[in-house]
PDB file of C-alpha atoms in Angstrom:
ATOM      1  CA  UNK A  17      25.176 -55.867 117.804  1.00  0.00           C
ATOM      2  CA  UNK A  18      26.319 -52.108 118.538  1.00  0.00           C
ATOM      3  CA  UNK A  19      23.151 -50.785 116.951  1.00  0.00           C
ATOM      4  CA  UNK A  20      21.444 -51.724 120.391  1.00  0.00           C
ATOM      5  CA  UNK A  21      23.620 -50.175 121.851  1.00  0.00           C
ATOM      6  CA  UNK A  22      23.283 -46.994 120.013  1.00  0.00           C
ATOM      7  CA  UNK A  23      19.361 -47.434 120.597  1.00  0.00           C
ATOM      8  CA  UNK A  24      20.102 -47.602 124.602  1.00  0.00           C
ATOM      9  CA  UNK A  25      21.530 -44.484 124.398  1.00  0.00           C
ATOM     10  CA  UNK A  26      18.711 -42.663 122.557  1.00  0.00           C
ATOM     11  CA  UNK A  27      16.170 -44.097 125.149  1.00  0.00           C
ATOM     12  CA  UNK A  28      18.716 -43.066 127.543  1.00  0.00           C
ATOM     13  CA  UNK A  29      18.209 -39.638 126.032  1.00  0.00           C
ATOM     14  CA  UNK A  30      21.320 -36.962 124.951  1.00  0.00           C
ATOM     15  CA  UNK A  31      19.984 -33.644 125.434  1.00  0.00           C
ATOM     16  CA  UNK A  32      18.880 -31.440 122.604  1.00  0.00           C
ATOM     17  CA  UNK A  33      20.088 -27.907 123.640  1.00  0.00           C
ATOM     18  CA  UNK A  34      23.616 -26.697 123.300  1.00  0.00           C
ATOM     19  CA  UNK A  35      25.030 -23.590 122.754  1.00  0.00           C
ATOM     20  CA  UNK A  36      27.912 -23.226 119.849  1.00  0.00           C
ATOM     21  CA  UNK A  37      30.589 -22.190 120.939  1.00  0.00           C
ATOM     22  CA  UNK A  38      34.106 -21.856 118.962  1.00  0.00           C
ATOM     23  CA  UNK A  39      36.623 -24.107 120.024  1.00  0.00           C
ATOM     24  CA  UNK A  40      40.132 -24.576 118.954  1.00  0.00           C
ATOM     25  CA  UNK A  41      41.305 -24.392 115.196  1.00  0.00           C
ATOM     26  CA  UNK A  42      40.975 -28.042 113.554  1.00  0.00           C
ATOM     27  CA  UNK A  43      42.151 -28.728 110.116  1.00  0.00           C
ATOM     28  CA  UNK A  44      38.961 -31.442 109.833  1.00  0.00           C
ATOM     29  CA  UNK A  45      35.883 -31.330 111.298  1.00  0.00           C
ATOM     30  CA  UNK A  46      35.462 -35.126 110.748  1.00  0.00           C
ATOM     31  CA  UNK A  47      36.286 -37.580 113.911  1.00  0.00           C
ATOM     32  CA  UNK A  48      39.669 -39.164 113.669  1.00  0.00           C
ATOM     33  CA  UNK A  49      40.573 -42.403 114.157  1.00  0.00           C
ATOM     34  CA  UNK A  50      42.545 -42.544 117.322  1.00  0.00           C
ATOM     35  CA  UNK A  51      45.571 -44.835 117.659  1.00  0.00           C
ATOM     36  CA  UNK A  52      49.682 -44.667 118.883  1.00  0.00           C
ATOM     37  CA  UNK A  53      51.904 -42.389 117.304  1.00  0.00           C
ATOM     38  CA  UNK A  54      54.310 -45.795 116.611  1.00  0.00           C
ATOM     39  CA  UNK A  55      54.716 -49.096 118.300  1.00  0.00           C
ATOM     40  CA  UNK A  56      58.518 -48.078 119.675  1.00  0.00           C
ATOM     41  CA  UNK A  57      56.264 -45.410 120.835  1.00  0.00           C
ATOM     42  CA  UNK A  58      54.058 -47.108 123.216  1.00  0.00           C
ATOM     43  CA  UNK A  59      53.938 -45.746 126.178  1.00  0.00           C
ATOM     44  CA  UNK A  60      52.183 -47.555 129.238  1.00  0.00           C
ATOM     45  CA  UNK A  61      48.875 -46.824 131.206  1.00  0.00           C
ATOM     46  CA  UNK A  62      49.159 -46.060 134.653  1.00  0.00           C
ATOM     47  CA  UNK A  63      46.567 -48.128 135.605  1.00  0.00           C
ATOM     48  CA  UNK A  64      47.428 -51.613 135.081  1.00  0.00           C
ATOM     49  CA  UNK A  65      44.119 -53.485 135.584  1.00  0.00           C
ATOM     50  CA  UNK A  66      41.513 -51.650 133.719  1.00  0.00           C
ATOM     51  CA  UNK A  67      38.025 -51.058 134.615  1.00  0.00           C
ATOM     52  CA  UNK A  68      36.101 -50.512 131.504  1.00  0.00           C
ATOM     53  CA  UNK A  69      32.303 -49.036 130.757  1.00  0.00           C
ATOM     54  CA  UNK A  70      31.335 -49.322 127.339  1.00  0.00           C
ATOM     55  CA  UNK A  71      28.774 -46.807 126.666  1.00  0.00           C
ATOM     56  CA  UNK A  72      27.068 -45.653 122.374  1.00  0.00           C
ATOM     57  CA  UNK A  73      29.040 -49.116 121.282  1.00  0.00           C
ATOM     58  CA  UNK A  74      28.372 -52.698 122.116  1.00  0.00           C
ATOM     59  CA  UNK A  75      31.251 -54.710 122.778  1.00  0.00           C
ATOM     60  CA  UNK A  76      31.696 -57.573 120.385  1.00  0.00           C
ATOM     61  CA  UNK A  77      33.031 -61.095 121.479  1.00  0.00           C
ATOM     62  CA  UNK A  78      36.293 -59.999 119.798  1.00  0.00           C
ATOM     63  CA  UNK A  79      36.446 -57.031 122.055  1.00  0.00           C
ATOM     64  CA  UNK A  80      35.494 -58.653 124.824  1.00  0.00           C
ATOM     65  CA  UNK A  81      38.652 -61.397 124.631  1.00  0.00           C
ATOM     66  CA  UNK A  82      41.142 -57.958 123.652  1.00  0.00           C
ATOM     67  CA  UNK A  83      39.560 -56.922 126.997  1.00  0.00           C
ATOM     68  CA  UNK A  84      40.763 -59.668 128.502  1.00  0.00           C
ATOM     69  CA  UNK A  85      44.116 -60.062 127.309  1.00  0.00           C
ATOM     70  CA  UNK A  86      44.980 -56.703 128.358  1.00  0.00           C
ATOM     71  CA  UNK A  87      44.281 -57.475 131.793  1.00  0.00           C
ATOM     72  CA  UNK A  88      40.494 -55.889 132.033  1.00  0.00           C
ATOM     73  CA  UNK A  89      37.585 -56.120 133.169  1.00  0.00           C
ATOM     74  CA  UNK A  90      34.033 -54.633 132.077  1.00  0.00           C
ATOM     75  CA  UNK A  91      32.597 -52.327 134.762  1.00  0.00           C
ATOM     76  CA  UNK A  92      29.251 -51.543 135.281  1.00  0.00           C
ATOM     77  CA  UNK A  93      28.786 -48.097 135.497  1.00  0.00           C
ATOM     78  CA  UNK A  94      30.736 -44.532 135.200  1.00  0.00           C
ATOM     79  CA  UNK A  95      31.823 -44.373 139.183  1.00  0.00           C
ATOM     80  CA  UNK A  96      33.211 -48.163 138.898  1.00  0.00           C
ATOM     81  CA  UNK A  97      34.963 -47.712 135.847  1.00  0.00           C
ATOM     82  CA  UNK A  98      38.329 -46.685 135.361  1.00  0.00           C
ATOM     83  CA  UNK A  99      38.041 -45.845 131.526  1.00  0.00           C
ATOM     84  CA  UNK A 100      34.919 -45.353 129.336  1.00  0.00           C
ATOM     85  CA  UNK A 101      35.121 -46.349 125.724  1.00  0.00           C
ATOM     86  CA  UNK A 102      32.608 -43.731 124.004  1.00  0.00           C
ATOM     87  CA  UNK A 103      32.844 -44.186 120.269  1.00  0.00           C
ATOM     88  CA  UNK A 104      34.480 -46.894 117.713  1.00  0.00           C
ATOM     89  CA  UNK A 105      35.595 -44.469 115.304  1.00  0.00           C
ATOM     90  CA  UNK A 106      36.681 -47.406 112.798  1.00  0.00           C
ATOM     91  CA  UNK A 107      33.274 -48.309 112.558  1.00  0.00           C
ATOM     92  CA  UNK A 108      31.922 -44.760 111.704  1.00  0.00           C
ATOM     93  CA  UNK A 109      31.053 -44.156 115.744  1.00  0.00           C
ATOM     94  CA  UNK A 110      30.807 -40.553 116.662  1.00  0.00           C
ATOM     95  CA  UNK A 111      30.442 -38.887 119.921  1.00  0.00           C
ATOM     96  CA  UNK A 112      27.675 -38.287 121.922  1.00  0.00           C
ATOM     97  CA  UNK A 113      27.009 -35.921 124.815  1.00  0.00           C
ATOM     98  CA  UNK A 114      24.997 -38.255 126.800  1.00  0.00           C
ATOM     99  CA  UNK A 115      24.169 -38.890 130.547  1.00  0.00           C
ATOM    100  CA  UNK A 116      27.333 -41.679 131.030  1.00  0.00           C
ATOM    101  CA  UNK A 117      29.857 -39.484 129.149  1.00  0.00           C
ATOM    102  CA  UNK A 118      28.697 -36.376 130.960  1.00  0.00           C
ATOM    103  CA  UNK A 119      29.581 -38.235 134.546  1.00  0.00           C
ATOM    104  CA  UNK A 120      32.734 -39.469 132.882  1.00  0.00           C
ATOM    105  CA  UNK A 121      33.468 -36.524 132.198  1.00  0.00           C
ATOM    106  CA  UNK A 122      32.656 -34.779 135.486  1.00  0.00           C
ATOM    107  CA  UNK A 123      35.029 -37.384 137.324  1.00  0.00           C
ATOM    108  CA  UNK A 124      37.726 -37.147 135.082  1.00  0.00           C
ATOM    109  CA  UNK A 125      37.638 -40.365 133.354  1.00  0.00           C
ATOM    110  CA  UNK A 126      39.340 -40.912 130.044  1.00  0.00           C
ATOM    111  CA  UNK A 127      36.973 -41.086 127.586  1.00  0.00           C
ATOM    112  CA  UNK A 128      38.699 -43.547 124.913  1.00  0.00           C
ATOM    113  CA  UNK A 129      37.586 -45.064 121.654  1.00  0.00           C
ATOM    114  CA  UNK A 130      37.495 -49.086 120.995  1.00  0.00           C
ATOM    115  CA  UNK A 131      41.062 -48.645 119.023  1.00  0.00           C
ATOM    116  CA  UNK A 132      42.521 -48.639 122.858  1.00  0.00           C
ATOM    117  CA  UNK A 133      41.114 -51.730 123.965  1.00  0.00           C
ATOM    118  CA  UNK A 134      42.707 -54.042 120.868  1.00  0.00           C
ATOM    119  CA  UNK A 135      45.893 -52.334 120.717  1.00  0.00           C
ATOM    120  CA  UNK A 136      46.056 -52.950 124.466  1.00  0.00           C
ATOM    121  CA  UNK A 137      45.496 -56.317 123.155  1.00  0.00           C
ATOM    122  CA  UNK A 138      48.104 -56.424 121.444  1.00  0.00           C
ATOM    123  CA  UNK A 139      50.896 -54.815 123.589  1.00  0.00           C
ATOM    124  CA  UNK A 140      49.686 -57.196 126.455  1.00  0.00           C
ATOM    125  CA  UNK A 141      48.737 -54.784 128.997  1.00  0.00           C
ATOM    126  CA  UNK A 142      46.886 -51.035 128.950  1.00  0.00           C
ATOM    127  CA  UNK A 143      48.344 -48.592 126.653  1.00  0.00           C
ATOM    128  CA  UNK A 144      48.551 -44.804 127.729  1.00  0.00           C
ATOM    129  CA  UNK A 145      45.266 -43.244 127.183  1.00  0.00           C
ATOM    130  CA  UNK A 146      46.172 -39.724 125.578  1.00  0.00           C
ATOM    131  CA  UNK A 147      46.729 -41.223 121.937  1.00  0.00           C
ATOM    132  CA  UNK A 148      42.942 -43.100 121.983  1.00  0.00           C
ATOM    133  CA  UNK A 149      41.333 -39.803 123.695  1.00  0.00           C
ATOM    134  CA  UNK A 150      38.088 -39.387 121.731  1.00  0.00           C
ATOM    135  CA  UNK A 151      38.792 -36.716 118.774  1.00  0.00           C
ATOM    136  CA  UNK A 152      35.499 -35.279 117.332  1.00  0.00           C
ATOM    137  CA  UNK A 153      36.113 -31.768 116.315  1.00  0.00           C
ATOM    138  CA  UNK A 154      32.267 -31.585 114.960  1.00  0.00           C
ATOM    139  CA  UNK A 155      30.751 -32.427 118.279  1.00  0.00           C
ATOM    140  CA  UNK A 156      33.622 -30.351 119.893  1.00  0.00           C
ATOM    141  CA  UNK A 157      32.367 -27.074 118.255  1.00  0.00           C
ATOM    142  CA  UNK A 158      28.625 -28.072 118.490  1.00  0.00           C
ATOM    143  CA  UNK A 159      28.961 -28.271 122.645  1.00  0.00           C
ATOM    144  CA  UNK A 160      31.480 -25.455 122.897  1.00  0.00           C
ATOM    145  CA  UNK A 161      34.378 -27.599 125.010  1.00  0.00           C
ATOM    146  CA  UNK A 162      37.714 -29.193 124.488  1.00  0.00           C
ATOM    147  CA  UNK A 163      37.699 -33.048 125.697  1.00  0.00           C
ATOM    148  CA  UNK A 164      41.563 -32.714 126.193  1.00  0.00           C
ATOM    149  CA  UNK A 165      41.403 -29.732 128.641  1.00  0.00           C
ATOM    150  CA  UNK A 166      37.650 -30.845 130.017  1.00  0.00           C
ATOM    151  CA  UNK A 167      39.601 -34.538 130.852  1.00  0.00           C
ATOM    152  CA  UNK A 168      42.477 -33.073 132.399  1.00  0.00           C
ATOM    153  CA  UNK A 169      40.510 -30.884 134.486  1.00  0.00           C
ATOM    154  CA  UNK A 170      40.052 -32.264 137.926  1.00  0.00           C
ATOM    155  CA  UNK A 171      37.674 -29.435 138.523  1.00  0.00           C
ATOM    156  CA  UNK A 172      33.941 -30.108 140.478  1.00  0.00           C
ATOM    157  CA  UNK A 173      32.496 -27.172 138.584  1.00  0.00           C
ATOM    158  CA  UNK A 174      29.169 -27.831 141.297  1.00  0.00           C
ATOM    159  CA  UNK A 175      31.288 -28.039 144.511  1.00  0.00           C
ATOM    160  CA  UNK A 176      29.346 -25.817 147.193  1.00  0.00           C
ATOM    161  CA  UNK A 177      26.142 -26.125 145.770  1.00  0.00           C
ATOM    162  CA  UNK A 178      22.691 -27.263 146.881  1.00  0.00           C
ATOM    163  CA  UNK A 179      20.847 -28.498 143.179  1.00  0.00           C
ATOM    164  CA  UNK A 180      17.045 -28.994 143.152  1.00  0.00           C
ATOM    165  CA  UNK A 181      15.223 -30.108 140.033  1.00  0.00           C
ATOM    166  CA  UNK A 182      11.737 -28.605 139.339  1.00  0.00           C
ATOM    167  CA  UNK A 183       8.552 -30.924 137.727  1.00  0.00           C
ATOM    168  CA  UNK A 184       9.432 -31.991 134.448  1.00  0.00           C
ATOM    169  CA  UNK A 185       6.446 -31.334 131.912  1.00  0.00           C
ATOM    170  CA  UNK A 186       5.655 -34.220 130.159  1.00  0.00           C
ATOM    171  CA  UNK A 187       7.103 -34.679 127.021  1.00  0.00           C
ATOM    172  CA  UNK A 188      10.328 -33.342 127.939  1.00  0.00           C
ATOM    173  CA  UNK A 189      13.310 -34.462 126.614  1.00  0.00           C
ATOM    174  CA  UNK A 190      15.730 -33.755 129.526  1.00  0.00           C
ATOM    175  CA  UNK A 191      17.261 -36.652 131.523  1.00  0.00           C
ATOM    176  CA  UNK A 192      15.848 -38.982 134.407  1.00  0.00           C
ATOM    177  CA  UNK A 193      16.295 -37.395 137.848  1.00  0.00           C
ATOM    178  CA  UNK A 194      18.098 -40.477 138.554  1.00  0.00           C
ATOM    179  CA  UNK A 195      20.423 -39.397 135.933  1.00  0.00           C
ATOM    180  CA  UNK A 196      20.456 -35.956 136.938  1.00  0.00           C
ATOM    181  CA  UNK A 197      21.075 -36.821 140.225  1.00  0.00           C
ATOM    182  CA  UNK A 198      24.559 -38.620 139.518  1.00  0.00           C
ATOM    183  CA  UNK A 199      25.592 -35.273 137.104  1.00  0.00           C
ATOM    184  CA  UNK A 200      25.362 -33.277 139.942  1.00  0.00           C
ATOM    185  CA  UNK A 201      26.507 -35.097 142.565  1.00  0.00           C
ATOM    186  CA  UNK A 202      29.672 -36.296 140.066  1.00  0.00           C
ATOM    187  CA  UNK A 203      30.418 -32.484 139.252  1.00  0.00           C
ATOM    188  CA  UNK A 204      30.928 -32.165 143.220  1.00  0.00           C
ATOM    189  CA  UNK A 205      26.955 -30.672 143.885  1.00  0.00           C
ATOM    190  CA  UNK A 206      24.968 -31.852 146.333  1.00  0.00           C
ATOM    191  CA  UNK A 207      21.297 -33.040 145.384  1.00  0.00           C
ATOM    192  CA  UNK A 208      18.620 -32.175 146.895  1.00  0.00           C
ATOM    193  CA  UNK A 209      14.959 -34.542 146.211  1.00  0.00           C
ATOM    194  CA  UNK A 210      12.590 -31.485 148.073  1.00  0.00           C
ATOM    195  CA  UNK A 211      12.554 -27.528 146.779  1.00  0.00           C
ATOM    196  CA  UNK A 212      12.661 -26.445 150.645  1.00  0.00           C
ATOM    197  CA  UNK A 213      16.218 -27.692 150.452  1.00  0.00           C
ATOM    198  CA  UNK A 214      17.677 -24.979 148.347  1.00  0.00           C
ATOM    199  CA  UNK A 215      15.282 -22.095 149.856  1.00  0.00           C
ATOM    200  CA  UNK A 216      17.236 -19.185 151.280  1.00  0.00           C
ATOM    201  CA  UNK A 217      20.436 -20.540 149.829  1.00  0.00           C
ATOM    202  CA  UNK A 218      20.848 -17.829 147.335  1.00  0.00           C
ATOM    203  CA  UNK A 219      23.818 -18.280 144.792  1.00  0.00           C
ATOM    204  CA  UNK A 220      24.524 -21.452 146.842  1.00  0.00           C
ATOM    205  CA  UNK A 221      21.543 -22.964 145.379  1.00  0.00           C
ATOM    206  CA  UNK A 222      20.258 -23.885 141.807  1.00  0.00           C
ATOM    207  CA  UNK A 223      17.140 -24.489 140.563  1.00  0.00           C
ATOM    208  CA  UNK A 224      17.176 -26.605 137.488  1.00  0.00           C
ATOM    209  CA  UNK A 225      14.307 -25.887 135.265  1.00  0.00           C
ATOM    210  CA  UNK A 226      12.367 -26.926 131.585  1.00  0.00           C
ATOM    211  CA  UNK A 227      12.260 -23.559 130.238  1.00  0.00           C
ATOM    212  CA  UNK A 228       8.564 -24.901 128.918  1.00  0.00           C
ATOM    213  CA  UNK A 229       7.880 -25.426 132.597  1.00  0.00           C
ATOM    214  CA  UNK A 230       8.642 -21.544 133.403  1.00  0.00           C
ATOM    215  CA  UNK A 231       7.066 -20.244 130.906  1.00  0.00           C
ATOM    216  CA  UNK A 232       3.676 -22.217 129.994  1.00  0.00           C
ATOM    217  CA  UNK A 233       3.124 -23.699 134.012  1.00  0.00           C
ATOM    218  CA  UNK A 234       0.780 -21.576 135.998  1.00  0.00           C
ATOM    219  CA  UNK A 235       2.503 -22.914 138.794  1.00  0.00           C
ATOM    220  CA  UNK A 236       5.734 -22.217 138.237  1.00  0.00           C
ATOM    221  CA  UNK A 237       6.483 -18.331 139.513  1.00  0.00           C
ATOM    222  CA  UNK A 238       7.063 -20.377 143.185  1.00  0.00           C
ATOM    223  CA  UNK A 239      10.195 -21.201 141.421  1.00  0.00           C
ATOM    224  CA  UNK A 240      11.225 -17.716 141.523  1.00  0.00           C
ATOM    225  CA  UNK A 241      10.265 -17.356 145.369  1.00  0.00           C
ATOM    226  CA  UNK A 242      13.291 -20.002 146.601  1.00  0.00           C
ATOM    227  CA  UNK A 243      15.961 -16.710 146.190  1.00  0.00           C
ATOM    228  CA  UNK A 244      18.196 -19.128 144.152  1.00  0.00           C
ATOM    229  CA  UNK A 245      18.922 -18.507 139.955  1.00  0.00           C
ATOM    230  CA  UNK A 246      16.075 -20.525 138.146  1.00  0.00           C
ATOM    231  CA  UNK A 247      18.793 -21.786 135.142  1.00  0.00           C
ATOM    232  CA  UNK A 248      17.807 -24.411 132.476  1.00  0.00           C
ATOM    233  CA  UNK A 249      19.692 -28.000 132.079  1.00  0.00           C
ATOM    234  CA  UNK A 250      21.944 -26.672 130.019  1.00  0.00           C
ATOM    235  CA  UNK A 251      23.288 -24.976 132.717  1.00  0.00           C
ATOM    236  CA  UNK A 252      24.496 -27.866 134.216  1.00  0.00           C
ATOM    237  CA  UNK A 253      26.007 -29.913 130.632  1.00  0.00           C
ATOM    238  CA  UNK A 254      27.678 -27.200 129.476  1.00  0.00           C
ATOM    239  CA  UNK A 255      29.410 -26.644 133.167  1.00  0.00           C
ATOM    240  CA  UNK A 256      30.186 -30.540 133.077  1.00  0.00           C
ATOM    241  CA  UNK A 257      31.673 -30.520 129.553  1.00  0.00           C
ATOM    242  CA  UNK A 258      33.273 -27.324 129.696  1.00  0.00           C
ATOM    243  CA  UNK A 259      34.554 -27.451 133.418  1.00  0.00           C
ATOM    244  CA  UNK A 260      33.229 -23.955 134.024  1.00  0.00           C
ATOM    245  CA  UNK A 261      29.691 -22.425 135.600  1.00  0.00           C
ATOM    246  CA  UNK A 262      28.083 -20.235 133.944  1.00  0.00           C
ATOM    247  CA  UNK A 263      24.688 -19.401 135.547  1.00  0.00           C
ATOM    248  CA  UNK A 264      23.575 -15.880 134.314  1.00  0.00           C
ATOM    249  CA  UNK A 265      23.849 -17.115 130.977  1.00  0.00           C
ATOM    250  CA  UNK A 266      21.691 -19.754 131.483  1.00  0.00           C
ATOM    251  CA  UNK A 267      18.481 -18.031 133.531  1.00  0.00           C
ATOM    252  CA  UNK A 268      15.341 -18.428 133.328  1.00  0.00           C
ATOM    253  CA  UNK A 269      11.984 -16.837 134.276  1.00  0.00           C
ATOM    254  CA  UNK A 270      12.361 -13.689 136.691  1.00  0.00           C
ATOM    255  CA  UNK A 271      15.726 -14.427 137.644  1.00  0.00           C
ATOM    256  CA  UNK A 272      16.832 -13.871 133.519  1.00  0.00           C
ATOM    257  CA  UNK A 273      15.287 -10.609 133.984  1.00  0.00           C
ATOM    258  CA  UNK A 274      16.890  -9.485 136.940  1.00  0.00           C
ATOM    259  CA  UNK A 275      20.347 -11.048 135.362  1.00  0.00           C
ATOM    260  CA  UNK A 276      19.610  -8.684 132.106  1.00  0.00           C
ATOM    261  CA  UNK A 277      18.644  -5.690 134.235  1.00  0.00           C
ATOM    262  CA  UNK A 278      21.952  -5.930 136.181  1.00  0.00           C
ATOM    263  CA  UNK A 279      23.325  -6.225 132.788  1.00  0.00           C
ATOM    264  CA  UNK A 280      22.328  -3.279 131.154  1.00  0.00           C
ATOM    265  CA  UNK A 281      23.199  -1.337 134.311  1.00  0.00           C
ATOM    266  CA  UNK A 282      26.542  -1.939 134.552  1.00  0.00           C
TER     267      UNK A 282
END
């Protein structure tokens, strides 16, 4: 059922780290249900042959044949897909920042909840996708973005830039560098599998570190030497969710120190 679905997505690993920030005024921090304002009010999708990833929810045989009569199909991952259902909100679903929605996100995909797909069903074709957009206030605020404006951003927060991933320590909770690989390369960056790609590229280049792997690897200071910002992986989710880089906040090792220097300067 949807609970191995739920447990595919914790092997598939939703980072840890976030930083709060506020976002707009809710009167409930609880997820709401999405659905249409009224059905004289149903408006139509623009795309009329769905493509659809399910990712945190299994689809049932039920929503499987609403699938269908709507006129879609299941797709099998983020790039394919044309819509990504992210939550079942009548079941008690919530939202989760993990590696599928953060690629959704990055390409502008409407991240909908299960309600879409059976009152599709019912109209007999896709439904516009603003009234199922997923609404979780909580998880909103916890990640510091606004799905609404992230979604309608067409923004490749990365574009221009070279991204190398440092050794992982072991234990590590970050993503794959499969995974990390299609962030980047979804938010418009360009990925690079060898450290000699992003030497000399300055600001062009990013370094994404394990701030573990700075600070406890005797190995690590040759991270510094590439003369690109050393920044940790949050870094990169919060400029995917939030459609904005923001690199100096996000420094690490010798590069945070020149960042707070500069700082205290100004």
């Amino acid at each position: 059922g949807r609970g191995k679905a739920a447990a595919k997505e914790a092997e598939e690993g939703e980072p840890e780290s976030a930083t709060k920030r506020p976002r707009r005024e809710a009167a409930s921090s609880a997820p709401k249900v999405p659905g249409p304002v009224g059905s004289s009010e149903r408006a139509k999708s623009a795309t009329r042959s769905p493509k659809v990833l399910f990712t945190a929810v299994e689809p049932s045989k039920k929503d499987k044949a609403a699938l269908l009569k709507m006129n879609g199909s299941v797709a099998s991952e983020v790039q394919k897909a044309t819509h990504v259902v992210a939550s079942d909100m009548a079941e008690g679903g919530h939202f989760r920042r993990s590696v599928k929605v953060m690629v959704a996100v990055a390409l502008s995909r409407p991240l909908v909840d299960m309600g879409w797909v059976h009152e599709s069903a019912k109209a007999g074709s896709p439904l516009d996708e603003a009234a199922f957009i997923i609404d979780d206030p909580a998880a909103e605020e916890k990640y510091g973005f606004c799905m609404a404006e992230a979604l309608a951003s067409k923004a490749k927060v990365l574009a221009g830039l070279t991204v190398f991933c440092a050794p992982v320590p072991k234990g590590a909770k970050v993503p794959p560098l499969n995974d990390m690989k299609d962030i980047v390369e979804s938010a418009g960056g360009k990925w690079a599998t060898a450290v000699g790609a992003v030497k000399g590229k300055g600001r062009a280049g990013l370094v994404v570190a394990c701030p573990e792997a700075v600070a406890g690897d005797p190995t690590a200071p040759w991270l510094d030497k590439t003369g690109c910002p050393v920044v940790s992986y949050e870094c990169v989710f919060s400029a995917v969710m939030r459609k904005a880089l923001e690199i100096d906040q996000h420094l690490l090792g010798s590069t945070a120190k020149v960042a707070t220097a500069r700082k205290r300067k100004k």
